Amino acid sequence: MSGLAETRRVIEVLQRVIAHARAVFGDVALADEAVRLALSRNPRPAEAADAGDAFVIPVLRAISRTAGTRGEAGRSVPLDAVGGALGGLATRDRECLSLQAIFGFDAYRISEVTGESADLTEERLRRGVLAVGSCLVPRGVGMSLNS
């Protein structure tokens, strides 16, 4: 990979990491500080160009640990409909949904980041999808996956 292509790829990955942290924390300053801390403790190795994006997992894991220490205090996000639904989720549920939406990770990969079982991760994803979906359906309209 050329130097310019590699630089663009790294910038894209960092943008995704920042977007994920902001979704999880709901507070730009706290999220950005968590990203700075995670990157300083998990620098990208020189050989990362050959290793794909594997270097991202330790950074995301560090952000996950920081979010976990905040606990339920990290529930505030913008008050629009979807933001309200996301804000009502537990921090870990929001984190799992963000990792799936922003990085396209499956439950197994998300469980690598969070340190939780894939079964628990799948349950967190299900809750997140239902919460967001419920705010997109007008009140009084039933939701059915079979129709």
PDB file of C-alpha atoms in Angstrom:
ATOM      1  CA  MET A   1       0.000   0.000   0.000  1.00  0.00           C
ATOM      2  CA  SER A   2       1.349   3.413  -0.941  1.00  0.00           C
ATOM      3  CA  GLY A   3       2.145   5.991   1.705  1.00  0.00           C
ATOM      4  CA  LEU A   4      -0.800   8.205   0.716  1.00  0.00           C
ATOM      5  CA  ALA A   5      -3.262   5.302   0.637  1.00  0.00           C
ATOM      6  CA  GLU A   6      -2.021   4.107   4.023  1.00  0.00           C
ATOM      7  CA  THR A   7      -2.378   7.610   5.477  1.00  0.00           C
ATOM      8  CA  ARG A   8      -5.957   7.854   4.176  1.00  0.00           C
ATOM      9  CA  ARG A   9      -6.797   4.446   5.641  1.00  0.00           C
ATOM     10  CA  VAL A  10      -5.398   5.422   9.049  1.00  0.00           C
ATOM     11  CA  ILE A  11      -7.362   8.697   9.006  1.00  0.00           C
ATOM     12  CA  GLU A  12     -10.570   6.817   8.149  1.00  0.00           C
ATOM     13  CA  VAL A  13     -10.001   4.338  10.976  1.00  0.00           C
ATOM     14  CA  LEU A  14      -9.289   7.142  13.457  1.00  0.00           C
ATOM     15  CA  GLN A  15     -12.460   8.955  12.359  1.00  0.00           C
ATOM     16  CA  ARG A  16     -14.425   5.781  13.061  1.00  0.00           C
ATOM     17  CA  VAL A  17     -12.777   5.371  16.469  1.00  0.00           C
ATOM     18  CA  ILE A  18     -13.678   8.966  17.375  1.00  0.00           C
ATOM     19  CA  ALA A  19     -17.264   8.568  16.108  1.00  0.00           C
ATOM     20  CA  HIS A  20     -17.628   5.379  18.137  1.00  0.00           C
ATOM     21  CA  ALA A  21     -16.307   7.014  21.323  1.00  0.00           C
ATOM     22  CA  ARG A  22     -18.630   9.988  20.886  1.00  0.00           C
ATOM     23  CA  ALA A  23     -21.614   7.663  20.412  1.00  0.00           C
ATOM     24  CA  VAL A  24     -20.703   5.678  23.518  1.00  0.00           C
ATOM     25  CA  PHE A  25     -19.936   8.613  25.811  1.00  0.00           C
ATOM     26  CA  GLY A  26     -22.500  11.102  24.484  1.00  0.00           C
ATOM     27  CA  ASP A  27     -20.097  13.880  25.447  1.00  0.00           C
ATOM     28  CA  VAL A  28     -17.535  15.128  22.927  1.00  0.00           C
ATOM     29  CA  ALA A  29     -14.930  16.252  25.465  1.00  0.00           C
ATOM     30  CA  LEU A  30     -15.055  12.999  27.449  1.00  0.00           C
ATOM     31  CA  ALA A  31     -14.993  10.927  24.275  1.00  0.00           C
ATOM     32  CA  ASP A  32     -12.061  12.782  22.781  1.00  0.00           C
ATOM     33  CA  GLU A  33     -10.116  12.464  26.035  1.00  0.00           C
ATOM     34  CA  ALA A  34     -10.825   8.706  26.112  1.00  0.00           C
ATOM     35  CA  VAL A  35      -9.579   8.391  22.510  1.00  0.00           C
ATOM     36  CA  ARG A  36      -6.410  10.368  23.277  1.00  0.00           C
ATOM     37  CA  LEU A  37      -5.731   8.210  26.319  1.00  0.00           C
ATOM     38  CA  ALA A  38      -6.421   4.963  24.428  1.00  0.00           C
ATOM     39  CA  LEU A  39      -4.156   5.952  21.537  1.00  0.00           C
ATOM     40  CA  SER A  40      -1.351   7.034  23.852  1.00  0.00           C
ATOM     41  CA  ARG A  41      -1.473   3.692  25.664  1.00  0.00           C
ATOM     42  CA  ASN A  42      -1.859   1.632  22.458  1.00  0.00           C
ATOM     43  CA  PRO A  43       0.301   3.228  19.772  1.00  0.00           C
ATOM     44  CA  ARG A  44      -0.060   1.922  16.241  1.00  0.00           C
ATOM     45  CA  PRO A  45       2.886  -0.377  15.511  1.00  0.00           C
ATOM     46  CA  ALA A  46       4.976   0.296  12.406  1.00  0.00           C
ATOM     47  CA  GLU A  47       4.075  -3.132  10.989  1.00  0.00           C
ATOM     48  CA  ALA A  48       0.322  -2.391  11.279  1.00  0.00           C
ATOM     49  CA  ALA A  49       0.120  -1.783   7.518  1.00  0.00           C
ATOM     50  CA  ASP A  50       0.603  -5.505   6.992  1.00  0.00           C
ATOM     51  CA  ALA A  51      -1.647  -6.549   9.877  1.00  0.00           C
ATOM     52  CA  GLY A  52      -4.899  -4.967   8.681  1.00  0.00           C
ATOM     53  CA  ASP A  53      -6.817  -3.111  11.370  1.00  0.00           C
ATOM     54  CA  ALA A  54      -5.893  -5.474  14.204  1.00  0.00           C
ATOM     55  CA  PHE A  55      -4.220  -2.585  16.023  1.00  0.00           C
ATOM     56  CA  VAL A  56      -7.656  -0.960  16.441  1.00  0.00           C
ATOM     57  CA  ILE A  57      -8.943  -3.645  18.815  1.00  0.00           C
ATOM     58  CA  PRO A  58      -6.668  -2.648  21.750  1.00  0.00           C
ATOM     59  CA  VAL A  59      -7.630   1.011  21.236  1.00  0.00           C
ATOM     60  CA  LEU A  60     -11.339   0.169  21.207  1.00  0.00           C
ATOM     61  CA  ARG A  61     -10.841  -2.103  24.224  1.00  0.00           C
ATOM     62  CA  ALA A  62      -9.242   0.789  26.146  1.00  0.00           C
ATOM     63  CA  ILE A  63     -12.176   3.062  25.232  1.00  0.00           C
ATOM     64  CA  SER A  64     -14.546   0.297  26.351  1.00  0.00           C
ATOM     65  CA  ARG A  65     -12.816   0.044  29.742  1.00  0.00           C
ATOM     66  CA  THR A  66     -13.019   3.812  30.190  1.00  0.00           C
ATOM     67  CA  ALA A  67     -16.721   3.809  29.273  1.00  0.00           C
ATOM     68  CA  GLY A  68     -17.283   0.933  31.686  1.00  0.00           C
ATOM     69  CA  THR A  69     -15.812   2.921  34.554  1.00  0.00           C
ATOM     70  CA  ARG A  70     -18.287   5.715  33.836  1.00  0.00           C
ATOM     71  CA  GLY A  71     -21.166   3.279  34.253  1.00  0.00           C
ATOM     72  CA  GLU A  72     -24.665   4.571  33.857  1.00  0.00           C
ATOM     73  CA  ALA A  73     -23.523   8.174  34.185  1.00  0.00           C
ATOM     74  CA  GLY A  74     -22.764   8.069  30.458  1.00  0.00           C
ATOM     75  CA  ARG A  75     -26.395   8.122  29.287  1.00  0.00           C
ATOM     76  CA  SER A  76     -26.692  11.668  27.984  1.00  0.00           C
ATOM     77  CA  VAL A  77     -26.754  12.143  24.199  1.00  0.00           C
ATOM     78  CA  PRO A  78     -28.630  14.609  21.930  1.00  0.00           C
ATOM     79  CA  LEU A  79     -32.356  14.801  22.575  1.00  0.00           C
ATOM     80  CA  ASP A  80     -33.698  14.080  19.074  1.00  0.00           C
ATOM     81  CA  ALA A  81     -35.774  10.902  18.697  1.00  0.00           C
ATOM     82  CA  VAL A  82     -32.948   8.507  17.862  1.00  0.00           C
ATOM     83  CA  GLY A  83     -30.574  10.256  20.233  1.00  0.00           C
ATOM     84  CA  GLY A  84     -33.173   9.937  22.958  1.00  0.00           C
ATOM     85  CA  ALA A  85     -33.531   6.216  22.274  1.00  0.00           C
ATOM     86  CA  LEU A  86     -29.760   5.779  22.305  1.00  0.00           C
ATOM     87  CA  GLY A  87     -29.462   7.897  25.433  1.00  0.00           C
ATOM     88  CA  GLY A  88     -31.894   5.599  27.208  1.00  0.00           C
ATOM     89  CA  LEU A  89     -29.701   2.582  26.577  1.00  0.00           C
ATOM     90  CA  ALA A  90     -27.156   1.344  29.070  1.00  0.00           C
ATOM     91  CA  THR A  91     -23.623   2.431  28.174  1.00  0.00           C
ATOM     92  CA  ARG A  92     -22.591  -1.109  27.155  1.00  0.00           C
ATOM     93  CA  ASP A  93     -25.691  -1.569  24.961  1.00  0.00           C
ATOM     94  CA  ARG A  94     -24.945   1.715  23.179  1.00  0.00           C
ATOM     95  CA  GLU A  95     -21.299   0.713  22.825  1.00  0.00           C
ATOM     96  CA  CYS A  96     -22.185  -2.604  21.153  1.00  0.00           C
ATOM     97  CA  LEU A  97     -24.611  -0.927  18.761  1.00  0.00           C
ATOM     98  CA  SER A  98     -22.012   1.686  17.869  1.00  0.00           C
ATOM     99  CA  LEU A  99     -19.330  -0.932  17.168  1.00  0.00           C
ATOM    100  CA  GLN A 100     -21.726  -2.745  14.863  1.00  0.00           C
ATOM    101  CA  ALA A 101     -22.922   0.396  13.066  1.00  0.00           C
ATOM    102  CA  ILE A 102     -19.611   2.226  12.730  1.00  0.00           C
ATOM    103  CA  PHE A 103     -17.174  -0.655  12.280  1.00  0.00           C
ATOM    104  CA  GLY A 104     -19.500  -3.373  10.986  1.00  0.00           C
ATOM    105  CA  PHE A 105     -18.285  -5.733  13.714  1.00  0.00           C
ATOM    106  CA  ASP A 106     -20.226  -8.930  14.383  1.00  0.00           C
ATOM    107  CA  ALA A 107     -21.111 -10.094  17.908  1.00  0.00           C
ATOM    108  CA  TYR A 108     -17.913 -12.138  18.226  1.00  0.00           C
ATOM    109  CA  ARG A 109     -15.665  -9.213  17.279  1.00  0.00           C
ATOM    110  CA  ILE A 110     -17.604  -6.867  19.583  1.00  0.00           C
ATOM    111  CA  SER A 111     -17.178  -9.359  22.426  1.00  0.00           C
ATOM    112  CA  GLU A 112     -13.410  -9.194  21.798  1.00  0.00           C
ATOM    113  CA  VAL A 113     -13.534  -5.434  22.356  1.00  0.00           C
ATOM    114  CA  THR A 114     -15.833  -5.428  25.391  1.00  0.00           C
ATOM    115  CA  GLY A 115     -14.548  -8.596  27.045  1.00  0.00           C
ATOM    116  CA  GLU A 116     -18.096  -9.940  27.357  1.00  0.00           C
ATOM    117  CA  SER A 117     -19.528 -13.150  25.914  1.00  0.00           C
ATOM    118  CA  ALA A 118     -20.868 -13.212  22.354  1.00  0.00           C
ATOM    119  CA  ASP A 119     -24.282 -14.249  23.734  1.00  0.00           C
ATOM    120  CA  LEU A 120     -24.447 -11.184  25.976  1.00  0.00           C
ATOM    121  CA  THR A 121     -23.241  -9.032  23.089  1.00  0.00           C
ATOM    122  CA  GLU A 122     -26.022 -10.372  20.846  1.00  0.00           C
ATOM    123  CA  GLU A 123     -28.572  -9.539  23.548  1.00  0.00           C
ATOM    124  CA  ARG A 124     -27.168  -6.020  23.859  1.00  0.00           C
ATOM    125  CA  LEU A 125     -27.398  -5.571  20.072  1.00  0.00           C
ATOM    126  CA  ARG A 126     -30.993  -6.817  20.080  1.00  0.00           C
ATOM    127  CA  ARG A 127     -31.970  -4.342  22.814  1.00  0.00           C
ATOM    128  CA  GLY A 128     -30.266  -1.500  20.967  1.00  0.00           C
ATOM    129  CA  VAL A 129     -31.935  -2.252  17.661  1.00  0.00           C
ATOM    130  CA  LEU A 130     -35.349  -2.520  19.341  1.00  0.00           C
ATOM    131  CA  ALA A 131     -34.860   0.779  21.185  1.00  0.00           C
ATOM    132  CA  VAL A 132     -33.853   2.669  18.055  1.00  0.00           C
ATOM    133  CA  GLY A 133     -36.527   0.933  15.963  1.00  0.00           C
ATOM    134  CA  SER A 134     -39.249   1.828  18.450  1.00  0.00           C
ATOM    135  CA  CYS A 135     -38.554   5.543  18.062  1.00  0.00           C
ATOM    136  CA  LEU A 136     -38.815   5.283  14.268  1.00  0.00           C
ATOM    137  CA  VAL A 137     -42.296   3.726  14.329  1.00  0.00           C
ATOM    138  CA  PRO A 138     -45.202   6.142  14.989  1.00  0.00           C
ATOM    139  CA  ARG A 139     -46.938   5.704  18.352  1.00  0.00           C
ATOM    140  CA  GLY A 140     -49.854   3.279  18.201  1.00  0.00           C
ATOM    141  CA  VAL A 141     -48.396   1.307  15.301  1.00  0.00           C
ATOM    142  CA  GLY A 142     -47.414  -2.222  16.288  1.00  0.00           C
ATOM    143  CA  MET A 143     -44.026  -3.578  15.353  1.00  0.00           C
ATOM    144  CA  SER A 144     -43.865  -7.081  13.964  1.00  0.00           C
ATOM    145  CA  LEU A 145     -40.945  -8.845  12.386  1.00  0.00           C
ATOM    146  CA  ASN A 146     -43.285 -11.341  10.716  1.00  0.00           C
ATOM    147  CA  SER A 147     -45.313  -8.943   8.566  1.00  0.00           C
TER     148      SER A 147
END
